[in-house]
């Protein structure tokens, strides 16, 4: 396997290049006046013959490294997968002495490293990207290379073939910092994505297009636990960097990643990174973030949407009933989360009263004229309390909690008949926010508008 330090340049701009050249001069006569080349040597180079680097380390190859290359194209002949074995680790040269190609014919070359199975019909390969339980040695990045398969494709004659090799993994660079006055010894770092977001394991890649999709075998791989081979003791203000290779994935708007640092006493330090606009974690990209740890993270997280604050609303939010819209996306205070508001008859920011106003939703419970307010998802947490601060006592307004399928989750409807209406843990304890999306559904039983000053949601770590 590649023993690199490892795969990415600082800018991730350079791709590993595999340059093909003929390795001997065995030519044979051909009726089609197309001479044949037997044997190919593949040389792994980058621009200016430098080696791809990662964290100031050089890419090196070990003596047992191999590539698989699917070669197809000559007169629609049956594609063949050919194994190329390293012949010169220092010069990064791989060879196959049995391949016979027509010198002037155009072929398709699909390459995969490390050598694995390639489907001769589709050109797809099954690869493992990242791992659910990787191990890091000290400050080393040596573990990254084996978790980041390379792939490449080109069409060319065999006389001048260059395959631009690309990375499959995204890299998380996590800087753990002890912000307390006491030493903390860390032994594990965990990353948890929302349910259904696969971040490691077996994937299928179309080598020609670069499309990467998780296999059913990896469907439940939504978390990674990186272990340190030796626990690292951090003094006050000291830092330690960990590197985690993941499959490419995306976090939806308003979603989050949960990072958990585990110390030698099994205390857990949680840090939630939220993405108000969503975030893609793409192949070949390093994403850096800081993970401050102090004391054991609080058991609860509170998110507030303060509708008395103009910053909660988008810049173009309407400010009158006449310009009301049916949909608004508002931000939390402090920032980091969003809520999507739907109102059948429109909603707007009331500058006179500094509230969110939802136009008349005069209806019975079965009517289509209602309003909904979505609640953010936080990985590894459940909702335990919702406090709705109303503009005034709204005796005729009814609200309850529903899931994305419009299933009623709170069996008892609660009238918003107090200035502060509270949904408590009694009703909410089972609603895990990384499994489902939830929203508040509001109706009224007579024709008037509803005003909301703020909504505060409390999440409890599971």
Coordinates of C-alpha atoms in Angstrom, one line a residue:
X1 CA 0.0 0.0 0.0
X2 CA 1.0 3.6 -0.4
X3 CA 2.9 4.7 2.7
X4 CA 2.5 8.4 2.1
X5 CA 2.3 11.3 4.3
X6 CA 0.3 11.7 1.9
X7 CA -2.1 12.7 -0.8
X8 CA -3.1 16.3 -0.9
X9 CA -1.2 19.5 -1.8
X10 CA -2.0 22.4 0.4
X11 CA -4.3 23.9 -2.2
X12 CA -5.5 20.5 -3.4
X13 CA -4.9 21.9 -6.9
X14 CA -2.5 19.2 -8.3
X15 CA -3.7 15.8 -9.3
X16 CA -1.5 12.8 -9.4
X17 CA -0.6 12.0 -13.0
X18 CA 0.2 8.5 -14.3
X19 CA 2.2 8.8 -17.5
X20 CA 2.3 5.8 -19.8
X21 CA 5.2 5.1 -22.1
X22 CA 6.3 2.0 -24.0
X23 CA 8.7 -0.2 -22.1
X24 CA 10.3 -2.2 -25.0
X25 CA 10.5 -2.2 -28.7
X26 CA 8.6 -5.5 -29.5
X27 CA 6.6 -4.6 -32.6
X28 CA 4.7 -7.1 -34.7
X29 CA 3.3 -6.9 -38.2
X30 CA -0.4 -6.1 -38.5
X31 CA -2.6 -6.5 -41.6
X32 CA -4.3 -3.2 -40.7
X33 CA -0.9 -1.4 -40.8
X34 CA -1.2 -0.7 -37.1
X35 CA 1.9 -1.8 -35.3
X36 CA 1.5 -3.4 -31.9
X37 CA 3.2 -2.5 -28.6
X38 CA 3.7 -5.2 -26.1
X39 CA 4.2 -4.0 -22.5
X40 CA 3.6 -0.7 -20.9
X41 CA 5.4 1.2 -18.1
X42 CA 3.3 3.6 -16.0
X43 CA 5.1 6.4 -14.3
X44 CA 3.4 8.3 -11.5
X45 CA 4.4 12.0 -11.7
X46 CA 3.1 15.4 -11.0
X47 CA 3.9 18.8 -12.5
X48 CA 7.6 19.5 -12.6
X49 CA 8.2 15.9 -11.6
X50 CA 7.5 16.7 -8.0
X51 CA 5.6 14.3 -5.8
X52 CA 2.1 15.0 -4.4
X53 CA 2.5 16.1 -0.8
X54 CA 0.3 16.2 2.2
X55 CA 1.2 18.2 5.3
X56 CA 4.7 18.8 4.0
X57 CA 5.3 15.1 3.5
X58 CA 6.2 13.3 0.3
X59 CA 4.3 10.6 -1.4
X60 CA 6.2 7.3 -1.5
X61 CA 5.3 3.9 -2.7
X62 CA 6.1 0.5 -1.2
X63 CA 7.4 -2.4 -3.1
X64 CA 4.1 -4.3 -3.2
X65 CA 1.9 -1.5 -4.7
X66 CA -0.3 -2.3 -7.6
X67 CA -2.7 -0.6 -9.9
X68 CA -5.6 -2.1 -12.0
X69 CA -6.3 -0.5 -15.4
X70 CA -9.3 -1.4 -17.5
X71 CA -8.3 -1.0 -21.2
X72 CA -11.0 -1.0 -23.9
X73 CA -11.6 0.5 -27.3
X74 CA -9.9 -1.4 -30.1
X75 CA -12.5 -2.3 -32.7
X76 CA -15.1 -2.7 -29.8
X77 CA -13.0 -5.5 -28.4
X78 CA -13.8 -7.0 -25.0
X79 CA -12.4 -4.7 -22.3
X80 CA -9.7 -6.3 -20.1
X81 CA -8.5 -5.5 -16.6
X82 CA -4.8 -5.5 -16.3
X83 CA -2.7 -5.4 -13.2
X84 CA 0.3 -3.1 -13.1
X85 CA 3.0 -3.9 -10.5
X86 CA 5.5 -1.4 -9.2
X87 CA 9.0 -1.9 -10.6
X88 CA 10.7 1.1 -9.3
X89 CA 9.4 2.6 -6.0
X90 CA 11.7 5.6 -6.0
X91 CA 10.7 6.6 -9.6
X92 CA 7.1 5.5 -9.0
X93 CA 7.0 3.2 -12.1
X94 CA 4.5 0.4 -12.6
X95 CA 4.7 -2.1 -15.4
X96 CA 2.8 -4.8 -17.2
X97 CA 4.8 -6.8 -19.7
X98 CA 1.9 -8.8 -21.2
X99 CA -0.4 -6.0 -22.5
X100 CA -0.5 -5.9 -26.3
X101 CA -2.0 -2.8 -27.9
X102 CA -2.1 -1.3 -31.4
X103 CA 0.2 1.7 -31.4
X104 CA -2.1 4.0 -33.4
X105 CA -5.5 2.9 -32.0
X106 CA -7.4 5.0 -29.4
X107 CA -8.2 3.2 -26.1
X108 CA -10.0 4.1 -23.0
X109 CA -7.9 3.7 -19.8
X110 CA -9.8 3.4 -16.4
X111 CA -7.3 3.2 -13.5
X112 CA -7.9 2.5 -9.8
X113 CA -5.5 2.5 -6.9
X114 CA -5.1 0.3 -4.9
X115 CA -5.7 -2.4 -7.4
X116 CA -9.3 -3.6 -7.1
X117 CA -12.1 -5.1 -9.2
X118 CA -13.4 -3.1 -12.2
X119 CA -16.6 -4.0 -14.0
X120 CA -15.6 -4.6 -17.6
X121 CA -19.1 -3.6 -18.8
X122 CA -19.8 -0.4 -16.8
X123 CA -16.3 0.7 -16.0
X124 CA -17.3 1.0 -12.3
X125 CA -15.2 -0.1 -9.4
X126 CA -16.1 -0.9 -5.7
X127 CA -13.8 0.9 -3.3
X128 CA -13.6 1.6 0.4
X129 CA -13.4 5.3 1.3
X130 CA -12.5 6.2 4.9
X131 CA -13.2 3.8 7.7
X132 CA -15.5 3.8 10.7
X133 CA -12.7 3.0 13.2
X134 CA -9.4 4.5 11.9
X135 CA -6.3 4.8 14.1
X136 CA -3.9 7.7 14.1
X137 CA -0.4 7.5 15.4
X138 CA 0.7 10.6 17.3
X139 CA 0.7 13.6 14.9
X140 CA 1.2 11.4 11.8
X141 CA -1.0 11.5 8.7
X142 CA 0.2 8.1 7.5
X143 CA -3.2 6.5 8.1
X144 CA -4.9 8.7 5.5
X145 CA -3.4 7.2 2.3
X146 CA -5.0 3.8 2.7
X147 CA -8.4 5.4 3.2
X148 CA -8.3 7.5 0.0
X149 CA -8.4 5.4 -3.2
X150 CA -7.3 7.1 -6.4
X151 CA -8.9 6.9 -9.8
X152 CA -8.3 8.2 -13.2
X153 CA -9.6 8.1 -16.8
X154 CA -8.4 9.1 -20.2
X155 CA -8.7 8.3 -23.9
X156 CA -5.5 8.1 -25.9
X157 CA -3.3 6.0 -28.1
X158 CA -0.8 3.9 -26.1
X159 CA 2.1 6.0 -27.4
X160 CA 1.3 9.0 -25.2
X161 CA -1.1 8.3 -22.4
X162 CA -1.5 10.5 -19.3
X163 CA -4.1 9.6 -16.8
X164 CA -5.0 12.4 -14.3
X165 CA -5.5 10.6 -11.0
X166 CA -8.0 12.0 -8.6
X167 CA -8.8 11.6 -4.9
X168 CA -12.0 10.0 -3.6
X169 CA -11.8 11.1 0.1
X170 CA -12.6 14.3 1.8
X171 CA -10.4 15.2 4.7
X172 CA -11.4 16.7 8.0
X173 CA -8.5 18.5 9.8
X174 CA -9.7 18.9 13.4
X175 CA -7.6 21.0 15.7
X176 CA -8.4 20.0 19.3
X177 CA -7.6 22.7 21.8
X178 CA -7.7 22.5 25.6
X179 CA -9.2 25.8 26.7
X180 CA -9.3 24.9 30.3
X181 CA -6.6 25.4 33.0
X182 CA -6.1 21.7 33.6
X183 CA -4.5 18.9 31.6
X184 CA -6.9 16.8 29.5
X185 CA -5.8 13.5 28.0
X186 CA -7.7 12.6 24.9
X187 CA -8.0 9.2 23.3
X188 CA -10.8 9.3 20.7
X189 CA -12.5 11.8 18.4
X190 CA -15.9 11.0 17.0
X191 CA -17.8 12.5 14.0
X192 CA -21.5 11.8 13.7
X193 CA -23.6 12.9 10.7
X194 CA -27.4 12.9 10.5
X195 CA -29.0 9.5 9.9
X196 CA -28.9 8.5 6.3
X197 CA -25.7 10.6 5.5
X198 CA -23.0 8.0 4.7
X199 CA -19.5 9.2 5.5
X200 CA -17.4 6.0 5.3
X201 CA -17.3 2.5 3.9
X202 CA -17.8 0.8 0.5
X203 CA -18.8 2.9 -2.4
X204 CA -19.2 2.4 -6.1
X205 CA -17.4 4.8 -8.4
X206 CA -17.9 5.4 -12.1
X207 CA -14.2 5.9 -13.1
X208 CA -15.1 7.8 -16.2
X209 CA -17.5 10.3 -14.7
X210 CA -16.2 10.3 -11.1
X211 CA -19.7 9.7 -9.7
X212 CA -19.4 8.1 -6.2
X213 CA -22.3 6.4 -4.5
X214 CA -22.5 4.4 -1.2
X215 CA -23.3 0.7 -1.4
X216 CA -26.1 -0.8 0.6
X217 CA -23.4 -2.3 2.8
X218 CA -22.4 1.2 3.9
X219 CA -25.9 2.6 4.4
X220 CA -25.6 2.8 8.2
X221 CA -22.1 4.2 8.3
X222 CA -23.1 7.7 9.5
X223 CA -20.4 7.9 12.2
X224 CA -16.6 7.6 12.5
X225 CA -14.6 7.0 15.7
X226 CA -10.9 7.8 15.3
X227 CA -8.7 6.3 18.0
X228 CA -5.2 7.6 19.0
X229 CA -2.7 4.8 19.3
X230 CA -1.4 6.6 22.4
X231 CA -3.6 9.0 24.3
X232 CA -2.4 12.6 24.0
X233 CA -2.2 14.9 27.1
X234 CA -3.0 18.5 26.4
X235 CA -1.8 21.1 28.8
X236 CA -3.7 24.4 29.1
X237 CA -4.1 26.1 25.7
X238 CA -2.3 23.2 24.0
X239 CA -3.5 21.8 20.7
X240 CA -3.5 18.4 18.9
X241 CA -4.5 17.9 15.3
X242 CA -6.3 14.8 14.1
X243 CA -7.0 13.9 10.5
X244 CA -10.1 12.0 9.4
X245 CA -10.7 10.7 5.9
X246 CA -14.4 10.5 4.9
X247 CA -16.3 9.6 1.8
X248 CA -17.7 12.7 0.0
X249 CA -21.0 13.7 1.6
X250 CA -23.3 16.7 2.0
X251 CA -25.2 18.2 5.0
X252 CA -28.5 19.7 4.2
X253 CA -29.5 23.3 4.9
X254 CA -29.9 23.7 8.7
X255 CA -28.2 20.4 9.4
X256 CA -25.1 19.8 11.6
X257 CA -22.2 17.5 12.4
X258 CA -21.6 16.4 16.0
X259 CA -17.9 16.2 17.1
X260 CA -17.2 14.4 20.3
X261 CA -13.8 14.2 22.0
X262 CA -13.4 11.4 24.6
X263 CA -10.8 11.7 27.3
X264 CA -9.0 9.0 29.3
X265 CA -11.7 9.1 31.9
X266 CA -14.4 8.5 29.3
X267 CA -15.7 12.1 29.7
X268 CA -17.2 13.4 26.4
X269 CA -16.8 16.9 25.0
X270 CA -19.4 17.7 22.4
X271 CA -19.0 20.4 19.7
X272 CA -21.8 20.9 17.2
X273 CA -21.0 22.4 13.9
X274 CA -24.2 23.7 12.2
X275 CA -24.6 24.7 8.5
X276 CA -27.3 27.3 8.0
X277 CA -26.9 27.0 4.2
X278 CA -25.8 23.4 4.0
X279 CA -22.3 22.2 3.2
X280 CA -20.7 19.8 0.7
X281 CA -17.7 17.8 1.7
X282 CA -16.1 17.0 -1.6
X283 CA -13.5 14.5 -2.7
X284 CA -10.0 16.0 -2.8
X285 CA -10.7 18.8 -0.3
X286 CA -9.4 19.4 3.2
X287 CA -11.8 21.1 5.6
X288 CA -10.4 22.5 8.7
X289 CA -12.1 23.4 12.0
X290 CA -11.3 24.0 15.6
X291 CA -12.7 21.8 18.4
X292 CA -12.3 23.6 21.7
X293 CA -12.7 21.5 24.9
X294 CA -12.9 22.8 28.4
X295 CA -15.2 21.0 30.7
X296 CA -17.6 18.2 29.8
X297 CA -19.9 19.7 27.3
X298 CA -23.3 20.7 28.6
X299 CA -26.0 18.1 28.3
X300 CA -28.3 20.6 26.5
X301 CA -28.2 23.0 23.6
X302 CA -30.7 25.8 23.2
X303 CA -31.7 27.4 19.9
X304 CA -33.7 30.6 19.8
X305 CA -35.5 32.3 16.9
X306 CA -35.9 35.9 18.1
X307 CA -38.5 37.5 15.8
X308 CA -38.0 40.8 17.6
X309 CA -34.6 41.0 16.0
X310 CA -34.5 42.1 12.4
X311 CA -31.3 40.0 11.8
X312 CA -33.5 36.9 12.3
X313 CA -35.3 37.7 9.0
X314 CA -33.8 37.6 5.5
X315 CA -32.9 41.1 4.1
X316 CA -35.8 41.0 1.6
X317 CA -38.4 39.9 4.2
X318 CA -41.8 41.7 3.6
X319 CA -42.9 44.1 6.3
X320 CA -46.6 44.4 5.6
X321 CA -49.7 42.3 5.2
X322 CA -50.0 43.5 1.6
X323 CA -46.6 42.1 0.6
X324 CA -46.7 39.0 2.7
X325 CA -45.2 35.8 1.3
X326 CA -46.1 32.1 1.9
X327 CA -42.5 31.1 2.8
X328 CA -39.7 32.6 4.8
X329 CA -36.4 31.2 6.0
X330 CA -35.2 32.8 9.3
X331 CA -32.0 32.4 11.2
X332 CA -31.3 31.7 14.9
X333 CA -29.8 34.0 17.4
X334 CA -26.9 33.5 17.7
X335 CA -26.5 32.3 14.1
X336 CA -26.0 28.7 13.1
X337 CA -29.5 27.3 12.6
X338 CA -32.5 28.1 10.3
X339 CA -36.2 27.6 10.4
X340 CA -38.5 27.4 7.3
X341 CA -41.8 29.1 7.8
X342 CA -44.9 28.3 5.7
X343 CA -48.1 30.2 5.9
X344 CA -51.0 29.4 3.6
X345 CA -52.2 33.0 3.7
X346 CA -48.9 34.7 4.0
X347 CA -46.5 35.9 6.7
X348 CA -44.3 39.0 7.2
X349 CA -42.1 40.8 9.7
X350 CA -44.1 43.4 11.6
X351 CA -41.9 46.4 12.2
X352 CA -44.5 48.1 14.3
X353 CA -44.6 45.3 16.9
X354 CA -41.3 43.6 16.2
X355 CA -42.8 40.2 15.7
X356 CA -43.4 37.5 13.1
X357 CA -47.0 37.9 11.9
X358 CA -48.9 35.1 10.2
X359 CA -51.9 36.2 8.3
X360 CA -55.4 34.9 9.0
X361 CA -55.4 31.1 9.2
X362 CA -59.1 30.9 10.0
X363 CA -59.8 27.2 9.8
X364 CA -60.8 24.0 11.4
X365 CA -58.3 21.3 12.0
X366 CA -58.8 19.6 8.6
X367 CA -58.4 22.8 6.5
X368 CA -55.4 23.4 4.2
X369 CA -55.1 26.9 5.6
X370 CA -52.5 26.5 8.2
X371 CA -49.0 27.6 9.1
X372 CA -45.9 25.5 9.9
X373 CA -42.5 26.4 11.5
X374 CA -39.7 23.9 11.1
X375 CA -37.3 22.9 13.9
X376 CA -33.6 22.5 13.3
X377 CA -31.9 19.0 13.5
X378 CA -28.9 18.5 15.8
X379 CA -27.1 15.2 15.4
X380 CA -27.2 13.0 18.6
X381 CA -29.8 15.1 20.3
X382 CA -33.5 15.0 21.0
X383 CA -36.0 17.8 21.5
X384 CA -37.0 18.1 25.2
X385 CA -38.7 21.5 25.4
X386 CA -40.2 24.2 23.1
X387 CA -41.2 27.6 24.5
X388 CA -43.3 29.8 22.2
X389 CA -43.5 33.5 23.3
X390 CA -46.6 35.0 21.8
X391 CA -47.3 38.6 21.0
X392 CA -50.4 38.4 23.1
X393 CA -52.8 35.9 24.7
X394 CA -54.0 34.0 21.7
X395 CA -56.8 31.9 23.1
X396 CA -58.1 30.6 19.7
X397 CA -54.7 29.5 18.3
X398 CA -53.8 25.9 18.5
X399 CA -50.3 24.4 17.9
X400 CA -48.8 20.9 17.9
X401 CA -45.7 19.0 16.8
X402 CA -45.7 17.0 13.6
X403 CA -43.1 15.1 11.6
X404 CA -42.4 15.5 7.9
X405 CA -45.2 13.1 7.0
X406 CA -47.7 15.3 8.8
X407 CA -48.1 12.7 11.6
X408 CA -49.3 14.3 14.8
X409 CA -46.7 13.6 17.5
X410 CA -48.3 15.3 20.5
X411 CA -51.6 13.7 21.2
X412 CA -53.0 16.6 23.2
X413 CA -53.3 19.8 21.3
X414 CA -52.1 22.8 23.3
X415 CA -53.8 26.2 23.0
X416 CA -51.5 29.1 22.9
X417 CA -53.5 30.8 25.6
X418 CA -50.6 32.2 27.5
X419 CA -47.9 34.7 26.6
X420 CA -45.4 31.9 27.0
X421 CA -46.7 28.5 25.8
X422 CA -44.5 25.5 26.8
X423 CA -44.3 22.0 25.3
X424 CA -42.5 20.0 27.9
X425 CA -40.3 16.9 28.0
X426 CA -43.4 14.8 28.9
X427 CA -44.5 15.0 25.3
X428 CA -41.2 15.4 23.5
X429 CA -38.7 12.9 25.0
X430 CA -38.7 10.5 22.1
X431 CA -38.2 12.8 19.2
X432 CA -34.6 12.4 18.1
X433 CA -33.6 15.2 15.7
X434 CA -31.1 13.3 13.6
X435 CA -33.7 10.7 12.6
X436 CA -36.6 13.0 11.5
X437 CA -37.5 16.5 10.7
X438 CA -40.2 18.1 12.8
X439 CA -42.3 21.3 12.7
X440 CA -44.9 23.2 14.6
X441 CA -48.3 23.3 13.0
X442 CA -50.5 26.3 13.8
X443 CA -54.2 26.9 13.2
X444 CA -56.8 29.3 14.5
X445 CA -60.5 28.8 15.0
X446 CA -61.5 32.2 14.0
X447 CA -60.3 34.8 11.5
X448 CA -57.4 36.8 12.9
X449 CA -53.7 37.0 12.5
X450 CA -51.2 35.4 14.8
X451 CA -48.1 37.1 16.2
X452 CA -45.0 35.3 17.5
X453 CA -42.2 37.1 19.5
X454 CA -39.8 34.1 19.7
X455 CA -39.4 30.3 19.7
X456 CA -36.8 28.6 21.9
X457 CA -36.1 24.9 21.4
X458 CA -34.1 22.9 24.0
X459 CA -32.1 19.8 22.7
X460 CA -30.7 17.2 25.1
X461 CA -27.7 15.0 24.2
X462 CA -28.6 11.3 24.1

